[in-house]
Amino acid sequence: APKRPRVDSQVVAEDAPQPRKRRRSDDEEELEVDPVMKDGQAEVMDVSDESDFFSEVESDADMEDPDDVDRNIQGAPGTLQTIVMKNFMCHAHLKVEFSGRINFLTGPNGSGKSAVLVAIVIGLGAKTAFTGRGKKLESVVMTGKNSCTVSVKIANKGVDAFKHSLYGDSITVERVIRVGGSGTWKVMDHRGKEVARTKSEVTQITEHFNLQVDNPCAILMQDTSRQYLSESTAQAKYKFFMVGTKLQKIEDDYFFVNDQNEIIKKMIAKKEKHLTIMKEAVEKAKEEHDRLAHLRDLETQVNVLKDTLAWTLVKEQEDKLASLVEAEDLYEEKVKKVNERAKKIEKGQASLQGEIEHAERKAAALGEEISAATRAKADLDRAAGLVKRKVHDIRNARKGHLADQEDYERRRNRILKEVTKLKNASTQSGAAAEEQRLLAERAELDKAVAAFRIEQKEIDRAADAKGRELNAAKADAADVREQVNAVRSRVTKCKRTIEQIKNQTTNKMLVFGHRTPQIHELIKENINRFSTPPVGPIGMYLNLKAPEWALAVEEAVGRKIMTGYVLATHNDERLFKDLLRRRNITVPLLVVTKKATQRYHLDERSLPPPHHLSVLQVLDVNDPWVFNALVDQTGFHGKLLFKDRAAAESVIYARGSRLTSAHLLDGSRVFSTNGSKNFVPCRANGPSMLNFDSARSLAGGVRELEQATEEQRQLEEQAQAASDLVRKFERELKSIGASRKALSRQESEVERKRARIENQLANREEPPDISEMEANAAELAEKIAELSTEVEKRDEEIEVAKKELEEKIAAQAAQSEVLERLEEQSDHIEGELTKLGEKSAKLALILQNSNAKLNKVNEDLRKLRESKAALEEEIEVSITNIEKSNVCPREAVGDLNRSAEKLDKLISKLEAKLKASRAVEGNKTVDEALREALRLKQRHKDTVKALVDMKHFTERTDDLLRQRAADWRKNRKMTANSIHMLFMSFLSRKGHTGSADFDHKAQTLNLSVQLEKLSTKAVHQSTNSLSGGERSYTTVSLLMAIWNSMMTPFTAMDEFDVFMDQVTRKKSVDTLLEFARHYDQQQFIFITPQSLTGEMGPDVKVTRMYPPER
């Protein structure tokens, strides 16, 4: 049988879903519109209107009756209906429709007629070399284009249709050929729906319809037509005849069968030599069986001893079990004694515990009394402090009154002194002395003002410095308060995170959002409203094969899409969004893609090199629908992973590398854009979604909470210290302000005195007026008297406060004595508690030792019981195994007094003897030797029978081959005679005669032609001596003769009328039409550069082609 073409391993399965195309390829964009020559000018046509677009093909059928056109188009199964070429050879875009019967393609040289025939052959799977258009497939692609497309539509109607239920009335085979040799196949049904994408399907179609696209007789190419008669030898013509009629293939099959039959005969001869050896082996096996027969008694003795050994081992185990039972009783007695002692100790502990509780109650009561006494003393201390403060305040008030009184006294005395001076001055002579005194007093006052101003500047500088310190302290306090607020928020966040982790431990959905369970319930409630229930969150369907790549994979896939959902339709998307908004739930990322039950078959070109680790290798996606959605949305299957940044950069930044991005172990990314080198660190925060470890996350959260709490405590202490420092600086600044105010008051007083002196100096000529000064002195005397009264009142208040303070101090002393007495009682009780605690600890230690001893005894007892149980189980297992095996019953064994050791030695001795005997005999048992002898005997018998059958088979095969070879030779002779007769018949139509002389022994075909057979001078000539036209007609005659012996749906002939004159050409056309009409179930395609004239008939379709734009 002919070998099927190899199927490209990169072609995807027919039923596998394909990834959605995001954009059309450059080739598709180029093929969208194409200039077509119309009336000698280029015109851009719209692809959607085929009637205008294919206007470069003109058909005579366009003017015929529509019913006749329908009859022309219809054809038998396997005939061609249409062919469409894009960027194929000289055609940018060409469509040709064929009649189901007879077709002529005409047009001047260069119009691309032969390209149509090449497209048919290439489109149906033939090799490029057959067409004579080059050895490489890419040679048929139009110059300047990246790919070409050939689409062949085949009739598929009738009883001989191919898979009619699948394809319908027609089958379309589309082949895309790309520069570089790659390409794709597509097989579509009558509606244009894709059915298959493999060449094997195309091969099945061509074999089913017997489309002989690589048979030079079925499809005669242009070069073959021109060179066949003029250049081919008699041997080549004979081979042409053999290949065209498929006689060569039948002969090759016969030779193959004959070769195989000869190989079988040699195998039979070889096997016959082994029959004698096999017979000798049978005799040898029989003798070996006889020698081994005497070993049975020895084996039987060994088996009896093994049975005795098995029951002896059981008896020894039973004896050991009895000793364990006795030891168990002893241990139980010991446990009983230790338990009684422990109960006594526990009773003493209980009594002691009662004493301790009583003492603790007394201590607690004393503690309450001490606390009450301490609070009372504190109250007394506070009251005494208040009284002391009251005395201090009264004394300060008294001091203030005394100071004011002294000030008033000084002012009054000064006024009285002034009055006296003025009175004396008025009686004295010599105003110069008075002026001198005033000037001296003014100078003293000026010095005092200067000193006041210097001191005021010092106070101002101190106030400024203290103000700056206060502002700095306030700023520090504000910063610390901000830090405290931030760490408080952090503590709250940590607590909330710990709570979330605890919830996520029980419900994994919470890892992908705190409202994910609500979304899940919402989908369940409305599941019947969706065309297909949404799937999500997407992260629930992802499993990491290597947990250490969690951060890198999450960054590569995207944490946002991991919380999203996959929906089948946009209606489902709208419904889902509406449901979420009604529940006030934030809408997650939604991916709308067609429901899939199978994963995309990923093209190897979209995957990174296999020697680099990729996300696809470490990530397992459970659902095909989710897998396809991730491929469409993220392209994760093509993303690389690297542990080391340097290794990633060496690959991504390499010159000419097609790899542009990679993710590192810590989630960071290395990528290159337009030659620039980029690095982006990981932006993820929070626990990992894919590698969520609740225990580790919880421990980390607790640690972070403890750190935040400790940091909060320290910051709050710093905030308190900063607040205290601010208050201290405020008090100091307030004190400085008070000092400045007092200094201002003194300065104002001095200024007033100086002003008075200035007035005196200015008015010294006038007589002094002392009445006002005397009035002031009298007013000051009244104030001094009032202040004296106030001082007396304050003295009385001080005496009252002193008495109250003495009473408070006495109460404090009494309360201190009470507190000391209570503390002494408490210390005594504490001492008693310490003694009782030591006694209790001693009893606890004794009890602990007793419990440890009891635990040890219990542990020993437990081990003993375990050993006992294990031994009982071993005994039971041993007995069970013995009962299951072929060991005889215990009663039949007899004496079990011999030890297992002695029995084992005896068995070993006998087995050694048996082993030595078996070593001589090949270590085989009697049964094995018997089976081996029977096996060899049966094998010898089967081999003899098989050889007899094979001899009969080869003899029958030889007879059949001789018979079929004789039939084949008869058929070859009849076919040759038929071709000879038809060849003469077709030549006679032009008035010639000739012969096709076949020499089957020499495998030659000699053609001779006698022109003008009625002429007496005519002589037979070889085809090489004929003119070009006569040779063309002879070729046509020979092909039609051969076609008579072929059964193929369509045949084609390119430039059949080359070199013919008009008469010969017309005769050739008429002969071809007559021949074609005789075979009404076949389709014929004839290509000629000459135009056809005259009425051709309704079953003939003539298609005129014009040169395409170059």
XYZ file of C-alpha atoms in Angstrom, residues 102-559:
458
model
C -15.496 19.547 -19.693
C -13.458 22.699 -18.995
C -11.164 24.771 -21.181
C -8.847 27.416 -19.696
C -7.682 29.792 -22.389
C -5.602 32.904 -22.411
C -2.394 34.348 -23.718
C 0.972 33.258 -22.452
C 1.726 34.793 -19.062
C -1.920 34.858 -17.939
C -1.248 32.190 -15.282
C -3.142 29.246 -16.777
C -0.515 26.689 -15.820
C -0.458 28.177 -12.310
C -4.075 27.007 -11.931
C -3.034 23.415 -12.646
C -0.033 23.752 -10.301
C -2.386 25.084 -7.597
C -4.707 22.070 -8.032
C -1.806 19.651 -7.683
C -0.185 21.484 -4.730
C -3.542 22.142 -3.056
C -4.348 18.399 -3.040
C -1.016 17.333 -1.554
C 1.389 16.617 -4.436
C 5.076 17.497 -4.155
C 6.458 20.632 -5.777
C 8.933 18.633 -7.886
C 6.043 16.958 -9.738
C 4.923 20.336 -11.084
C 8.354 21.163 -12.524
C 8.163 24.550 -10.759
C 11.110 24.081 -8.428
C 12.150 21.785 -5.631
C 11.099 23.979 -2.685
C 7.491 24.497 -1.696
C 8.057 28.190 -1.006
C 8.878 28.759 -4.702
C 5.140 29.041 -5.459
C 4.709 32.054 -3.124
C 4.338 35.326 -5.000
C 7.485 37.426 -4.975
C 7.449 39.936 -2.091
C 4.786 38.036 -0.084
C 5.197 36.019 3.092
C 2.647 33.311 2.306
C 0.141 32.061 -0.223
C -3.188 30.214 0.036
C -4.787 27.605 -2.230
C -8.402 26.559 -1.646
C -9.827 23.642 -3.703
C -13.534 22.785 -3.555
C -14.459 19.166 -4.435
C -17.928 17.754 -5.210
C -19.118 15.304 -2.554
C -22.593 14.296 -3.655
C -23.829 10.819 -4.491
C -23.370 7.256 -3.300
C -19.562 7.547 -3.497
C -19.428 10.643 -1.296
C -16.792 10.847 1.477
C -18.302 11.193 4.975
C -21.343 12.954 3.569
C -22.955 13.315 7.004
C -19.895 15.296 8.160
C -18.974 17.313 5.056
C -22.210 17.606 3.073
C -22.364 18.088 -0.704
C -18.873 19.583 -1.060
C -15.463 19.504 0.585
C -13.051 22.454 0.606
C -9.328 21.813 1.113
C -7.340 24.942 2.015
C -3.552 24.935 2.115
C -1.448 27.851 3.399
C 2.224 27.880 2.327
C 4.680 30.231 4.044
C 8.113 31.364 3.053
C 10.524 29.099 4.855
C 8.635 25.921 3.996
C 6.070 25.825 6.833
C 2.357 25.722 6.191
C -1.049 24.571 7.424
C -3.981 22.504 6.162
C -7.663 23.132 6.711
C -10.539 20.894 5.537
C -14.046 22.473 5.595
C -17.573 21.257 4.918
C -20.070 22.678 2.413
C -20.902 25.558 4.807
C -17.249 26.557 5.202
C -17.043 25.180 8.749
C -13.676 23.761 9.687
C -13.662 19.961 10.180
C -9.977 18.979 10.219
C -6.496 20.546 10.105
C -4.327 17.535 9.191
C -2.815 16.368 5.924
C -3.848 12.805 6.779
C -7.459 13.850 6.269
C -6.546 15.260 2.822
C -4.786 11.969 1.971
C -7.898 10.010 2.966
C -10.007 12.210 0.668
C -7.663 11.805 -2.338
C -7.424 8.039 -1.798
C -11.181 7.716 -1.398
C -11.898 9.518 -4.702
C -8.809 8.041 -6.453
C -7.496 11.555 -7.171
C -4.168 10.752 -8.830
C -2.620 14.208 -8.450
C 0.918 12.811 -8.760
C 0.149 10.665 -11.845
C 1.654 12.338 -14.945
C -1.022 10.632 -17.114
C -3.887 11.993 -15.007
C -2.405 15.494 -14.893
C -0.075 16.335 -17.738
C 1.928 19.435 -16.799
C 3.186 21.981 -19.325
C 6.816 20.833 -19.455
C 5.810 17.172 -19.613
C 3.463 17.937 -22.515
C 6.227 19.683 -24.465
C 9.044 17.223 -23.794
C 7.280 13.873 -23.647
C 7.515 12.737 -27.277
C 10.475 14.833 -28.320
C 12.924 14.106 -25.525
C 11.753 10.961 -23.659
C 13.284 7.578 -24.468
C 11.422 4.342 -25.224
C 12.143 3.194 -21.678
C 10.760 6.455 -20.245
C 7.618 6.111 -22.397
C 7.177 2.545 -21.156
C 7.579 3.688 -17.544
C 5.080 6.478 -18.269
C 2.633 3.838 -19.479
C 3.237 1.591 -16.435
C 2.854 4.409 -13.897
C -0.177 5.922 -15.618
C -2.082 2.612 -15.702
C -0.906 1.681 -12.130
C 0.543 -1.559 -13.516
C 3.893 -0.555 -12.048
C 2.439 -0.341 -8.538
C 0.815 -3.776 -8.873
C 4.103 -5.239 -10.110
C 5.978 -3.671 -7.176
C 3.450 -5.193 -4.760
C 3.944 -8.650 -6.341
C 7.724 -8.343 -6.000
C 7.318 -7.336 -2.364
C 5.081 -10.349 -1.593
C 7.515 -12.675 -3.380
C 10.477 -11.319 -1.370
C 8.580 -11.835 1.880
C 7.651 -15.384 0.847
C 11.323 -16.202 0.160
C 12.248 -14.888 3.601
C 9.659 -17.210 5.141
C 11.091 -20.185 3.214
C 14.559 -19.464 4.604
C 13.100 -19.250 8.111
C 11.419 -22.668 7.600
C 14.722 -24.232 6.525
C 16.436 -22.784 9.564
C 13.714 -24.054 11.913
C 13.906 -27.588 10.463
C 17.546 -27.829 11.550
C 16.446 -27.093 15.128
C 13.885 -29.917 15.213
C 16.604 -32.548 15.896
C 18.026 -30.418 18.730
C 14.543 -29.999 20.217
C 13.929 -33.778 20.117
C 17.232 -34.406 21.935
C 16.210 -31.847 24.586
C 12.958 -33.745 25.156
C 14.843 -37.029 25.796
C 17.257 -35.269 28.134
C 14.416 -33.739 30.155
C 12.792 -37.168 30.561
C 16.031 -38.646 31.934
C 16.388 -35.714 34.344
C 12.869 -36.334 35.671
C 13.732 -39.985 36.355
C 16.851 -39.010 38.297
C 14.952 -36.525 40.471
C 12.199 -38.959 41.412
C 14.176 -40.540 44.267
C 14.526 -37.122 45.997
C 10.832 -37.069 47.014
C 11.342 -39.175 50.117
C 14.059 -36.830 51.326
C 11.812 -33.800 50.706
C 8.948 -35.487 52.554
C 11.165 -36.090 55.591
C 12.275 -32.446 55.555
C 8.643 -31.275 55.328
C 7.642 -33.427 58.344
C 10.513 -31.964 60.373
C 9.489 -28.431 59.303
C 5.930 -29.132 60.529
C 7.341 -30.297 63.862
C 9.560 -27.173 64.032
C 6.572 -24.883 63.380
C 4.547 -26.353 66.284
C 7.650 -26.433 68.497
C 8.130 -22.682 67.975
C 4.480 -22.160 68.954
C 4.984 -24.207 72.145
C 8.078 -22.130 73.086
C 6.089 -18.911 72.548
C 3.304 -20.243 74.776
C 5.855 -21.029 77.534
C 7.227 -17.481 77.281
C 3.664 -16.104 77.473
C 3.064 -17.985 80.723
C 6.151 -16.333 82.297
C 4.881 -12.899 81.171
C 1.523 -13.548 82.853
C 3.296 -14.266 86.174
C 5.369 -11.082 85.853
C 2.200 -9.082 85.095
C 0.667 -10.206 88.428
C 3.781 -9.066 90.308
C 3.726 -5.648 88.639
C 0.023 -5.161 89.411
C 0.704 -5.853 93.131
C 3.531 -3.306 93.072
C 1.270 -0.698 91.433
C -1.336 -1.273 94.145
C 1.199 -0.546 96.926
C 2.521 2.610 95.245
C -1.049 3.900 94.743
C -1.856 3.422 98.455
C 1.218 5.426 99.475
C 0.337 8.166 97.001
C -3.189 8.396 98.451
C -1.740 8.953 101.952
C 0.509 11.712 100.663
C -2.407 13.333 98.813
C -4.475 13.213 102.015
C -1.694 15.005 103.908
C -1.439 17.512 101.088
C -5.174 18.181 101.277
C -4.947 18.872 105.036
C -1.954 21.142 104.533
C -3.744 22.894 101.700
C -6.602 23.696 104.086
C -4.163 25.338 106.497
C -2.604 27.277 103.629
C -6.005 28.481 102.425
C -6.920 29.570 105.974
C -3.655 31.509 106.292
C -4.194 33.012 102.844
C -7.700 34.149 103.854
C -6.237 35.806 106.979
C -3.516 37.381 104.863
C -6.129 38.598 102.379
C -8.208 40.127 105.191
C -5.111 41.826 106.609
C -4.249 42.972 103.150
C -7.647 44.630 102.862
C -7.175 46.264 106.293
C -3.679 47.421 105.312
C -5.091 48.812 102.084
C -7.833 50.650 103.991
C -5.314 51.965 106.518
C -2.987 52.983 103.730
C -5.809 54.814 101.994
C -6.782 56.518 105.288
C -3.162 57.570 105.869
C -3.000 58.859 102.325
C -6.190 60.854 102.940
C -4.656 62.286 106.117
C -1.453 63.081 104.238
C -3.422 64.880 101.583
C -5.456 66.781 104.195
C -2.264 67.738 106.072
C -0.754 68.830 102.795
C -3.793 70.976 102.090
C -3.520 72.588 105.526
C 0.214 73.187 105.040
C -0.510 74.724 101.683
C -3.210 76.871 103.309
C -0.732 78.063 105.962
C 1.792 78.727 103.252
C -0.742 80.707 101.233
C -1.790 82.754 104.288
C 1.850 83.478 105.118
C 2.492 84.521 101.555
C -0.550 86.798 101.691
C 0.730 88.230 105.014
C 4.158 88.775 103.480
C 2.487 90.523 100.565
C 0.553 92.787 102.938
C 3.712 93.543 104.911
C 5.624 94.283 101.710
C 2.852 96.605 100.522
C 2.774 98.180 103.979
C 6.528 98.781 103.901
C 6.264 100.173 100.415
C 3.472 102.492 101.471
C 5.575 103.507 104.529
C 8.565 104.287 102.339
C 6.469 106.251 99.899
C 4.735 108.132 102.769
C 8.055 108.891 104.452
C 9.501 109.991 101.148
C 6.508 112.292 100.565
C 6.726 113.687 104.104
C 10.443 114.186 103.615
C 9.791 116.013 100.380
C 7.176 118.152 102.034
C 9.640 119.013 104.802
C 12.335 119.823 102.285
C 9.988 121.978 100.290
C 8.947 123.819 103.393
C 12.546 124.326 104.393
C 13.519 125.301 100.854
C 10.944 128.024 100.766
C 12.499 129.627 103.792
C 16.066 129.274 102.721
C 17.953 131.481 100.416
C 20.099 130.228 97.567
C 18.117 128.317 94.813
C 21.375 127.023 93.402
C 21.783 124.529 96.200
C 18.274 123.096 95.568
C 18.897 122.780 91.850
C 22.161 120.982 92.520
C 20.342 118.489 94.732
C 17.677 117.798 92.102
C 20.281 117.273 89.381
C 22.155 114.809 91.541
C 18.939 112.912 92.320
C 18.028 112.831 88.554
C 21.477 111.408 87.727
C 20.919 108.617 90.263
C 17.517 107.881 88.703
C 19.049 107.799 85.181
C 21.542 105.183 86.363
C 18.675 103.122 87.823
C 16.723 103.325 84.482
C 19.823 102.176 82.532
C 20.290 99.247 84.948
C 16.595 98.348 84.595
C 16.867 98.335 80.807
C 19.971 96.120 80.844
C 18.214 93.665 83.148
C 15.101 93.841 80.933
C 17.188 92.879 77.864
C 18.658 89.930 79.764
C 15.123 88.824 80.707
C 13.954 89.229 77.076
C 16.866 87.111 75.835
C 16.089 84.444 78.421
C 12.397 84.567 77.407
C 13.300 84.171 73.710
C 15.603 81.233 74.431
C 13.010 79.596 76.625
C 10.342 80.238 73.979
C 12.476 78.501 71.357
C 13.006 75.587 73.709
C 9.251 75.484 74.334
C 8.458 75.506 70.592
C 11.010 72.743 69.959
C 9.557 70.710 72.816
C 6.026 71.229 71.438
C 7.180 70.130 67.947
C 8.854 67.029 69.449
C 5.688 66.292 71.419
C 3.579 66.651 68.256
C 5.919 64.290 66.345
C 5.770 61.737 69.118
C 1.952 62.032 69.231
C 1.835 61.396 65.447
C 4.060 58.348 65.905
C 1.806 57.159 68.738
C -1.276 57.529 66.517
C 0.489 55.679 63.681
C 1.568 52.801 65.904
C -1.942 52.645 67.411
C -3.316 52.247 63.889
C -0.695 49.585 63.273
C -1.715 47.731 66.438
C -5.367 47.868 65.354
C -4.401 46.616 61.882
C -2.349 43.760 63.387
C -5.284 42.698 65.545
C -7.577 42.808 62.528
C -5.011 40.816 60.479
C -4.731 38.159 63.200
C -8.507 37.864 63.275
C -8.581 37.513 59.455
C -5.888 34.815 59.567
C -7.886 32.884 62.169
C -10.956 33.112 59.933
C -8.928 32.149 56.833
C -7.716 29.031 58.633
C -11.295 27.721 58.701
C -12.351 29.140 55.312
C -9.692 29.354 52.547
C -11.954 31.609 50.440
C -11.209 34.488 52.824
C -7.617 34.542 51.520
C -9.034 36.100 48.321
C -11.177 38.733 50.077
C -13.257 39.048 53.259
C -16.501 39.084 51.254
C -15.642 36.119 49.023
C -17.929 33.685 50.988
C -20.830 36.113 50.512
C -20.152 36.179 46.741
C -20.067 32.368 46.750
C -23.454 32.187 48.499
C -24.835 34.821 46.115
C -23.862 32.638 43.129
C -25.537 29.611 44.747
C -28.765 31.550 45.358
C -28.971 32.728 41.720
C -27.336 29.765 39.973
C -30.382 29.142 37.741
C -30.283 32.715 36.416
C -26.860 32.254 34.801
C -26.417 30.529 31.462
C -23.276 28.993 32.972
C -22.449 29.469 36.693
C -19.454 31.774 37.242
C -16.199 30.150 38.335
C -14.000 31.774 40.962
C -12.159 33.154 42.634
C -9.568 32.189 40.049
C -6.878 31.696 42.714
C -8.889 28.784 44.195
C -8.118 26.800 41.005
C -4.350 27.400 41.116
C -1.904 25.033 42.827
C 1.811 25.606 43.198
C 4.097 22.663 42.478
C 7.014 24.543 44.112
C 5.889 26.775 47.065
C 9.078 28.880 46.985
C 7.881 30.487 43.692
C 4.674 31.866 45.290
C 5.615 35.586 45.112
C 7.023 35.324 41.581
C 3.954 33.460 40.243
C 1.534 35.897 41.954
C 3.350 38.848 40.363
C 3.416 37.127 36.960
C -0.282 36.161 37.020
C -1.470 39.215 38.966
C -3.003 39.258 42.458
